[in-house]
Short mmCIF file of C-alpha atoms and ligand atoms in Angstrom, two decimals:
data_model
loop_
_atom_site.label_atom_id
_atom_site.label_comp_id
_atom_site.label_asym_id
_atom_site.label_seq_id
_atom_site.Cartn_x
_atom_site.Cartn_y
_atom_site.Cartn_z
CA MET V 81 0.00 0.00 0.00
CA THR V 82 1.33 3.48 -0.81
CA SER V 83 1.94 5.66 2.21
CA VAL V 84 0.08 8.94 2.57
CA LEU V 85 3.29 10.79 1.75
CA GLU V 86 3.71 8.98 -1.57
CA ARG V 87 0.42 10.45 -2.73
CA TYR V 88 2.04 13.90 -2.79
CA VAL V 89 4.87 12.83 -5.09
CA PRO V 90 2.97 13.54 -8.33
CA ILE V 91 2.23 17.06 -7.10
CA VAL V 92 5.49 18.23 -5.54
CA GLY V 93 8.01 15.64 -6.73
CA ALA V 94 9.83 12.80 -4.98
CA GLU V 95 12.73 14.95 -3.80
CA VAL V 96 10.52 17.14 -1.67
CA ILE V 97 9.03 14.12 0.07
CA ASP V 98 12.46 12.50 0.62
CA HIS V 99 13.69 15.76 2.11
CA LEU V 100 10.80 15.78 4.59
CA ARG V 101 11.56 12.20 5.65
CA HIS V 102 15.20 13.10 6.11
CA LEU V 103 14.41 16.20 8.16
CA ALA V 104 12.01 14.26 10.39
CA GLU V 105 14.59 11.55 11.18
CA PRO V 106 16.05 13.15 14.35
CA LEU V 107 12.55 13.96 15.60
CA ARG V 108 11.07 10.47 15.28
CA GLY V 109 9.13 9.33 18.33
CA MET V 110 9.03 12.80 19.87
CA LYS V 111 5.82 13.76 21.63
CA VAL V 112 4.27 16.83 20.00
CA VAL V 113 1.01 18.40 21.11
CA HIS V 114 -0.87 21.16 19.31
CA VAL V 115 -3.59 23.02 21.23
CA ASN V 116 -6.25 25.36 19.89
CA SER V 117 -9.85 26.21 20.74
CA THR V 118 -11.98 24.75 17.97
CA ARG V 119 -12.02 21.42 16.18
CA GLU V 120 -13.81 22.87 13.15
CA GLY V 121 -14.43 26.18 11.44
CA GLY V 122 -11.74 28.68 10.57
CA GLY V 123 -8.24 28.37 9.22
CA VAL V 124 -6.45 27.03 12.31
CA ALA V 125 -8.68 23.97 12.56
CA GLU V 126 -8.31 23.48 8.82
CA ILE V 127 -4.51 23.38 9.14
CA LEU V 128 -4.42 21.16 12.23
CA SER V 129 -6.68 18.62 10.58
CA TRP V 130 -3.93 17.68 8.12
CA LEU V 131 -0.81 18.74 10.06
CA ILE V 132 -1.26 16.15 12.79
CA PRO V 133 -1.72 13.08 10.51
CA PHE V 134 1.19 14.32 8.39
CA LYS V 135 3.51 14.61 11.39
CA ARG V 136 2.43 11.13 12.54
CA GLU V 137 3.16 9.78 9.10
CA LEU V 138 6.70 11.15 9.47
CA GLY V 139 7.14 9.22 12.72
CA LEU V 140 6.40 11.94 15.28
CA ASP V 141 4.02 11.15 18.13
CA ALA V 142 1.74 14.11 17.33
CA ARG V 143 -1.62 14.95 18.93
CA TRP V 144 -4.21 17.70 18.67
CA GLU V 145 -6.04 18.89 21.78
CA VAL V 146 -8.87 21.41 21.89
CA ILE V 147 -9.72 23.55 24.90
CA SER V 148 -13.31 24.54 25.51
CA GLY V 149 -15.14 26.99 27.74
CA GLU V 150 -18.39 28.81 28.34
CA LYS V 151 -19.89 31.87 26.66
CA ASP V 152 -17.81 34.44 28.60
CA PHE V 153 -14.59 32.73 27.59
CA TYR V 154 -15.40 32.99 23.87
CA GLN V 155 -16.66 36.54 24.38
CA CYS V 156 -13.31 37.39 25.95
CA THR V 157 -11.19 35.72 23.27
CA LYS V 158 -13.27 37.29 20.48
CA SER V 159 -12.56 40.69 22.11
CA PHE V 160 -8.86 39.76 22.22
CA HIS V 161 -9.02 38.91 18.54
CA ASN V 162 -10.75 42.17 17.62
CA GLY V 163 -8.45 44.17 19.90
CA LEU V 164 -5.27 42.53 18.62
CA GLN V 165 -6.34 43.33 15.07
CA GLY V 166 -6.72 46.98 16.05
CA THR V 167 -10.31 47.56 17.18
CA PRO V 168 -10.65 49.32 20.55
CA VAL V 169 -12.48 46.91 22.87
CA ALA V 170 -13.44 46.80 26.54
CA LEU V 171 -12.06 43.94 28.60
CA PRO V 172 -14.05 43.82 31.82
CA SER V 173 -12.39 41.88 34.62
CA SER V 174 -15.29 39.39 34.65
CA LEU V 175 -14.35 38.30 31.12
CA LEU V 176 -10.65 38.10 31.96
CA ARG V 177 -11.53 35.95 34.97
CA ALA V 178 -13.51 33.61 32.68
CA TYR V 179 -10.48 33.43 30.34
CA GLU V 180 -8.11 32.54 33.15
CA GLN V 181 -10.53 30.13 34.85
CA THR V 182 -11.24 28.29 31.57
CA ASN V 183 -7.53 27.82 31.07
CA ARG V 184 -7.15 26.54 34.64
CA ASP V 185 -9.99 24.05 34.07
CA ASN V 186 -8.47 22.82 30.82
CA ALA V 187 -5.02 22.63 32.40
CA GLU V 188 -6.37 20.17 34.98
CA ARG V 189 -7.27 17.80 32.14
CA LEU V 190 -4.26 18.42 29.88
CA ARG V 191 -1.41 18.92 32.37
CA PRO V 192 0.03 15.36 32.35
CA LEU V 193 0.09 15.29 28.56
CA LEU V 194 1.49 18.81 28.14
CA GLU V 195 4.13 18.56 30.86
CA ASP V 196 5.41 15.34 29.35
CA ALA V 197 5.51 16.54 25.72
CA ASP V 198 8.77 17.30 23.90
CA PHE V 199 7.07 20.11 21.96
CA VAL V 200 3.87 22.01 22.65
CA PHE V 201 2.44 24.36 20.01
CA ILE V 202 -0.20 26.69 21.40
CA HIS V 203 -2.32 28.34 18.71
CA ASP V 204 -3.52 31.91 19.18
CA PRO V 205 -4.44 33.63 22.46
CA GLN V 206 -7.21 31.29 23.61
CA PRO V 207 -5.03 28.58 25.22
CA ALA V 208 -1.95 30.80 25.78
CA PRO V 209 -2.09 30.79 29.64
CA LEU V 210 -1.57 27.00 29.65
CA LEU V 211 2.19 27.60 29.71
CA ARG V 212 2.11 29.09 33.20
CA LEU V 213 -0.27 26.40 34.34
CA CYS V 214 2.14 23.60 33.48
CA PRO V 215 5.11 24.37 35.76
CA GLY V 216 6.54 20.86 35.41
CA ARG V 217 6.95 21.11 31.64
CA LYS V 218 9.96 19.38 30.18
CA GLY V 219 9.66 20.27 26.50
CA LYS V 220 9.81 23.38 24.37
CA TRP V 221 6.71 25.53 24.11
CA VAL V 222 6.01 27.60 21.02
CA TRP V 223 3.22 30.16 20.66
CA ARG V 224 1.80 30.15 17.13
CA CYS V 225 0.08 33.48 16.42
CA HIS V 226 -2.24 33.36 13.40
CA ILE V 227 -3.53 36.90 13.67
CA ASP V 228 -2.46 40.30 12.44
CA LEU V 229 -0.78 41.94 15.41
CA SER V 230 0.77 44.82 13.48
CA HIS V 231 -1.39 47.54 15.07
CA PRO V 232 -2.90 46.07 18.22
CA TYR V 233 -5.12 47.96 20.59
CA ARG V 234 -2.51 48.57 23.28
CA ALA V 235 -4.47 47.55 26.37
CA VAL V 236 -5.13 44.10 24.93
CA TRP V 237 -1.57 43.48 23.77
CA LYS V 238 -0.19 44.69 27.13
CA TYR V 239 -2.23 42.02 28.89
CA LEU V 240 -1.45 39.29 26.37
CA ARG V 241 2.21 40.11 26.04
CA ASP V 242 2.74 39.03 29.65
CA VAL V 243 0.92 35.79 28.92
CA VAL V 244 3.08 34.85 25.90
CA ALA V 245 6.48 36.34 26.79
CA GLY V 246 7.52 33.16 28.64
CA TYR V 247 7.31 30.90 25.58
CA ASP V 248 10.53 29.49 24.13
CA ALA V 249 9.68 30.85 20.66
CA SER V 250 6.79 32.19 18.65
CA ILE V 251 5.68 31.73 15.04
CA TRP V 252 4.11 34.44 12.90
CA SER V 253 2.65 34.40 9.39
CA LEU V 254 4.27 37.69 8.33
CA ALA V 255 7.16 39.80 9.61
CA ASP V 256 4.82 42.81 9.76
CA PHE V 257 2.58 41.07 12.29
CA ALA V 258 5.27 40.34 14.85
CA GLN V 259 5.65 42.25 18.10
CA PRO V 260 8.93 42.36 20.06
CA LEU V 261 9.15 39.44 22.48
CA PRO V 262 12.06 38.11 24.54
CA HIS V 263 12.46 34.86 22.57
CA PRO V 264 13.23 33.80 18.97
CA LEU V 265 10.52 34.75 16.49
CA TYR V 266 9.98 32.53 13.41
CA LEU V 267 8.08 33.26 10.22
CA ILE V 268 6.01 30.43 8.79
CA ALA V 269 3.20 31.10 6.34
CA PRO V 270 0.20 28.77 6.45
CA SER V 271 -0.68 26.38 3.65
CA ILE V 272 -3.34 24.11 2.19
CA ASP V 273 -3.49 20.39 1.64
CA PRO V 274 -3.99 19.78 -2.09
CA LEU V 275 -5.37 16.29 -1.43
CA SER V 276 -7.96 17.21 1.20
CA GLN V 277 -11.67 17.16 0.39
CA LYS V 278 -11.48 20.97 0.26
CA ASN V 279 -8.83 21.05 -2.43
CA ARG V 280 -8.61 17.75 -4.29
CA GLU V 281 -9.67 17.40 -7.92
CA LEU V 282 -13.38 16.64 -8.19
CA TYR V 283 -15.05 14.04 -10.42
CA PRO V 284 -16.40 15.12 -13.80
CA GLY V 285 -19.87 16.55 -13.27
CA GLU V 286 -19.34 17.43 -9.60
CA VAL V 287 -18.65 21.10 -10.30
CA GLU V 288 -21.65 21.38 -12.62
CA ALA V 289 -23.80 19.78 -9.92
CA VAL V 290 -22.96 22.71 -7.63
CA PHE V 291 -25.08 25.01 -9.83
CA ASP V 292 -28.09 22.74 -9.42
CA ARG V 293 -27.62 22.14 -5.73
CA TYR V 294 -27.51 25.82 -4.81
CA GLY V 295 -29.90 27.15 -7.46
CA LEU V 296 -27.17 29.01 -9.35
CA ASP V 297 -27.38 29.98 -13.01
CA PRO V 298 -24.67 28.12 -15.01
CA ASP V 299 -24.75 30.86 -17.67
CA LEU V 300 -24.01 33.78 -15.35
CA PRO V 301 -20.51 34.68 -14.11
CA LEU V 302 -20.18 33.61 -10.48
CA ILE V 303 -18.39 35.75 -7.90
CA THR V 304 -17.77 33.98 -4.60
CA GLN V 305 -16.48 34.78 -1.13
CA VAL V 306 -16.12 31.92 1.34
CA SER V 307 -15.75 33.21 4.89
CA ARG V 308 -17.00 33.10 8.42
CA PHE V 309 -19.49 35.95 8.95
CA ASP V 310 -16.99 38.26 10.57
CA ARG V 311 -16.74 42.04 10.11
CA PHE V 312 -13.03 41.84 9.26
CA LYS V 313 -14.01 39.73 6.22
CA ASP V 314 -16.13 42.69 5.01
CA PRO V 315 -19.17 40.81 3.64
CA LEU V 316 -21.04 44.12 3.36
CA GLY V 317 -18.23 45.50 1.20
CA VAL V 318 -18.58 42.42 -1.02
CA LEU V 319 -22.31 43.08 -1.43
CA HIS V 320 -21.56 46.69 -2.29
CA ALA V 321 -18.98 45.69 -4.92
CA TYR V 322 -21.39 43.14 -6.43
CA ARG V 323 -24.11 45.83 -6.77
CA LEU V 324 -21.68 48.19 -8.49
CA VAL V 325 -20.78 45.45 -11.01
CA LYS V 326 -24.40 44.49 -11.54
CA GLU V 327 -25.26 47.97 -12.75
CA PHE V 328 -23.25 47.12 -15.86
CA THR V 329 -23.04 43.34 -16.21
CA PRO V 330 -25.26 40.39 -15.26
CA VAL V 331 -23.52 38.48 -12.49
CA GLN V 332 -24.38 36.36 -9.45
CA LEU V 333 -22.85 36.34 -5.99
CA VAL V 334 -22.29 33.58 -3.45
CA LEU V 335 -21.42 34.40 0.14
CA ALA V 336 -20.70 31.01 1.67
CA GLY V 337 -19.99 30.74 5.34
CA GLY V 338 -20.63 28.83 8.46
CA GLY V 339 -19.67 29.42 12.02
CA ALA V 340 -16.64 28.52 14.04
CA SER V 341 -17.65 27.26 17.47
CA ASP V 342 -15.30 29.80 19.08
CA ASP V 343 -16.80 32.82 17.23
CA PRO V 344 -19.78 34.33 19.05
CA GLU V 345 -20.33 37.31 16.70
CA GLY V 346 -21.27 35.36 13.57
CA GLU V 347 -25.05 35.45 13.93
CA GLU V 348 -25.19 39.19 14.32
CA VAL V 349 -23.03 39.75 11.24
CA LEU V 350 -25.12 37.24 9.27
CA ARG V 351 -28.29 39.19 10.17
CA GLU V 352 -26.71 42.39 8.86
CA VAL V 353 -25.66 40.66 5.65
CA ARG V 354 -29.13 39.18 5.06
CA GLU V 355 -30.71 42.56 5.59
CA ALA V 356 -28.31 44.24 3.18
CA ALA V 357 -28.84 41.50 0.56
CA GLY V 358 -32.61 42.09 0.53
CA ASP V 359 -34.48 39.92 -1.98
CA ASP V 360 -32.04 39.99 -4.91
CA PRO V 361 -32.41 36.49 -6.44
CA ASP V 362 -28.80 36.59 -7.68
CA ILE V 363 -27.36 36.86 -4.17
CA HIS V 364 -26.95 33.47 -2.56
CA ILE V 365 -26.09 33.41 1.12
CA LEU V 366 -25.15 29.82 1.85
CA LEU V 367 -24.89 28.61 5.41
CA LEU V 368 -22.85 25.48 5.20
CA PRO V 369 -22.12 22.89 7.86
CA ALA V 370 -18.57 22.81 9.17
CA ASP V 371 -17.76 19.62 7.25
CA ALA V 372 -18.98 20.89 3.86
CA HIS V 373 -15.43 20.80 2.49
CA ARG V 374 -16.30 19.16 -0.80
CA GLU V 375 -19.17 21.59 -1.35
CA ILE V 376 -16.84 24.55 -0.81
CA ASN V 377 -14.34 22.92 -3.15
CA GLY V 378 -17.09 22.73 -5.81
CA LEU V 379 -18.20 26.31 -5.23
CA GLN V 380 -14.64 27.60 -5.54
CA ARG V 381 -14.14 25.63 -8.75
CA ALA V 382 -17.49 26.79 -10.15
CA SER V 383 -16.58 30.45 -9.52
CA THR V 384 -15.43 32.80 -12.23
CA ILE V 385 -13.65 35.07 -9.74
CA VAL V 386 -13.07 34.62 -6.02
CA LEU V 387 -13.14 37.53 -3.60
CA GLN V 388 -11.58 37.83 -0.16
CA LYS V 389 -12.27 41.44 0.60
CA SER V 390 -11.02 41.36 4.19
CA THR V 391 -10.00 44.57 5.94
CA ARG V 392 -7.71 42.58 8.27
CA GLU V 393 -6.54 39.05 7.56
CA GLY V 394 -4.07 36.83 9.40
CA PHE V 395 -3.47 34.80 6.25
CA GLY V 396 -6.67 33.94 4.42
CA LEU V 397 -6.51 30.24 3.52
CA THR V 398 -9.49 30.81 1.26
CA VAL V 399 -7.20 32.81 -1.02
CA THR V 400 -4.76 29.95 -1.58
CA GLU V 401 -7.68 27.52 -1.85
CA ALA V 402 -9.06 29.54 -4.77
CA MET V 403 -5.65 30.11 -6.37
CA TRP V 404 -4.89 26.39 -6.26
CA LYS V 405 -8.10 25.91 -8.27
CA GLY V 406 -6.83 28.31 -10.92
CA LYS V 407 -8.97 31.29 -9.91
CA PRO V 408 -7.80 34.88 -9.84
CA VAL V 409 -8.49 36.37 -6.42
CA ILE V 410 -9.51 39.94 -5.72
CA GLY V 411 -8.43 40.43 -2.15
CA GLY V 412 -8.27 43.17 0.46
CA ASP V 413 -4.86 44.86 0.48
CA THR V 414 -4.05 43.64 3.96
CA GLY V 415 -2.08 41.12 6.01
CA GLY V 416 -1.56 37.64 4.62
CA ILE V 417 -3.57 38.35 1.49
CA ARG V 418 -0.61 40.43 0.31
CA LEU V 419 1.61 37.35 0.47
CA GLN V 420 -0.66 35.47 -1.87
CA VAL V 421 -2.18 37.99 -4.24
CA ILE V 422 0.62 39.50 -6.23
CA ASN V 423 -1.12 42.57 -7.57
CA HIS V 424 -1.84 42.34 -11.33
CA HIS V 425 -0.27 38.84 -11.51
CA THR V 426 -2.12 36.31 -9.36
CA GLY V 427 -5.06 38.66 -8.76
CA PHE V 428 -5.77 42.18 -7.60
CA LEU V 429 -5.38 43.91 -4.24
CA VAL V 430 -8.13 46.38 -3.43
CA ASN V 431 -8.97 48.82 -0.67
CA THR V 432 -12.61 49.68 -1.39
CA PRO V 433 -15.78 48.10 -2.80
CA GLU V 434 -15.38 50.47 -5.76
CA GLY V 435 -11.89 49.08 -6.38
CA ALA V 436 -13.17 45.51 -6.16
CA ALA V 437 -16.00 46.29 -8.60
CA LEU V 438 -13.58 47.85 -11.06
CA ARG V 439 -11.33 44.77 -11.02
CA ILE V 440 -14.26 42.36 -11.33
CA ARG V 441 -15.54 44.22 -14.39
CA TYR V 442 -12.06 44.29 -15.91
CA LEU V 443 -11.62 40.53 -15.53
CA LEU V 444 -15.10 39.72 -16.80
CA LYS V 445 -14.41 41.77 -19.90
CA ASN V 446 -10.89 40.40 -20.45
CA ARG V 447 -11.31 36.66 -20.26
CA ASP V 448 -7.82 35.92 -21.57
CA ARG V 449 -6.37 37.92 -18.74
CA LEU V 450 -8.65 36.16 -16.28
CA GLU V 451 -7.44 32.75 -17.47
CA GLU V 452 -3.82 33.82 -17.42
CA MET V 453 -4.07 35.19 -13.89
CA GLY V 454 -5.74 31.96 -12.80
CA ARG V 455 -2.83 29.94 -14.20
CA LYS V 456 -0.28 32.15 -12.47
CA ALA V 457 -2.25 31.91 -9.23
CA GLN V 458 -2.19 28.12 -9.37
CA SER V 459 1.53 27.89 -9.94
CA PHE V 460 2.19 30.46 -7.19
CA ALA V 461 0.13 28.38 -4.76
CA LEU V 462 1.99 25.22 -5.83
CA ASN V 463 5.39 26.80 -5.21
CA ASN V 464 4.61 28.58 -1.96
CA PHE V 465 1.54 27.50 -0.07
CA LEU V 466 1.26 23.73 0.03
CA VAL V 467 1.56 21.52 3.11
CA THR V 468 4.97 20.22 2.15
CA ARG V 469 6.63 23.65 2.44
CA HIS V 470 4.79 24.31 5.69
CA LEU V 471 5.82 21.01 7.19
CA ARG V 472 9.45 21.48 6.16
CA GLU V 473 9.51 24.78 8.04
CA TYR V 474 7.92 23.25 11.12
CA LEU V 475 10.47 20.43 11.16
CA THR V 476 13.35 22.87 10.73
CA LEU V 477 12.07 24.98 13.60
CA MET V 478 11.76 21.91 15.82
CA ILE V 479 15.31 20.84 15.04
CA ALA V 480 16.57 24.35 15.80
CA THR V 481 14.62 24.63 19.08
CA ARG V 482 14.83 21.13 20.52
CA HIS V 483 17.86 21.57 22.83
N1 UDP M 127 -14.43 27.60 5.76
C1 UDP M 127 -15.30 26.54 5.76
N2 UDP M 127 -16.61 26.78 5.87
C2 UDP M 127 -17.11 28.04 5.94
C3 UDP M 127 -16.21 29.14 5.95
C4 UDP M 127 -14.86 28.87 5.85
O1 UDP M 127 -14.88 25.36 5.67
O2 UDP M 127 -18.32 28.20 6.01
C5 UDP M 127 -13.01 27.29 5.65
C6 UDP M 127 -12.31 27.92 4.46
O3 UDP M 127 -12.48 27.11 3.32
C7 UDP M 127 -10.89 27.99 4.97
C8 UDP M 127 -11.06 28.26 6.46
O4 UDP M 127 -12.37 27.81 6.79
O5 UDP M 127 -10.24 26.74 4.82
C9 UDP M 127 -10.97 29.75 6.77
O6 UDP M 127 -9.64 30.10 6.88
P1 UDP M 127 -9.14 31.57 6.62
O7 UDP M 127 -7.69 31.56 6.92
O8 UDP M 127 -9.57 32.02 5.27
O9 UDP M 127 -9.95 32.47 7.67
P2 UDP M 127 -10.22 32.36 9.27
O10 UDP M 127 -11.62 31.83 9.38
O11 UDP M 127 -9.19 31.47 9.86
O12 UDP M 127 -10.14 33.78 9.72
#
């Protein structure tokens, strides 16, 4: 039977896979634990769902643990998230107490595992206090920050800085995001798994079936944004851009999203989006279950152009997902989107709904250019944002940090 790793050879080549095996050699058998706060929904869960099996395949004893809490905990960490990405927020002490208590409760359960691990990777602020709560730790602890910390609201960063300063290292998606900390800082961009249900090739007919399933018109250009209903993803800006395009050209829009179990603001944003969409039959707001990976794959492939009009974005896996499928992406000129969308080559970077509308109209009118950008986008994703590159950087970091 071919190993999981062998299945990547036709995509990235045998040398890349051999290199990974070689790098993993000194780490074989090591106990590695990743901790985050949701098993599904959002980019972090998406990455952990393939990273752990991949590390196991390379001989590491890797595990994924999820912490959970009550409403006040998620309210607090959502405020952290908004504050760290620059929005002024209030952090009442009752919420901070819930944050700390939830971490204490989870530490009770996880302490033996975490203290015994050779490496612990803590993702984002939610589980960050676990470090202090595991005084008997023997391994290296790395804080993996997935969010844009370039202009944090000071009060929030001041609090969180104390929580994360004690880590042995931290990982950031972009140099611009990093804040000074008293330990080594590493840069590792996220990635997608080209063989997952979300990204693998689909069977003939599957993409066409998407039009039927969601009541879309196969003869109209399809503009899509796949995102949690979060203000930083700017769904209202997407609606605005779509309306500006529609004044000139027939087009349909899909806003596909679901919730992440650690995001309490989604319903409110969804209400605003529904209200703004009104009864336009060409706007399709699709609420998909968290495991609708193949459906999202089909929607991305069925799209003419993909949007990710975020105003802040840690990375934006949805951008690489679309690029890998040969789609030009019109993305907000912010954060990790700038790593992926090379303006005028793999897509367009925009700052306003007007800018997005202009670029959509340009691509719809210049189909050769659209196809060419899609091809460039796919090869850029292949060379930069696949699991194999991501894993290589993780292994290198572990080798550098292990002693
Ligand atoms: N996603 C999904 N269902 C949804 C919305 C998003 O499966 O309804 C996936 C999307 O395909 C991507 C991830 O969730 O893989 C979102 O990651 P991204 O980095 O774009 O944004 P985040 O949600 O982490 O801010």
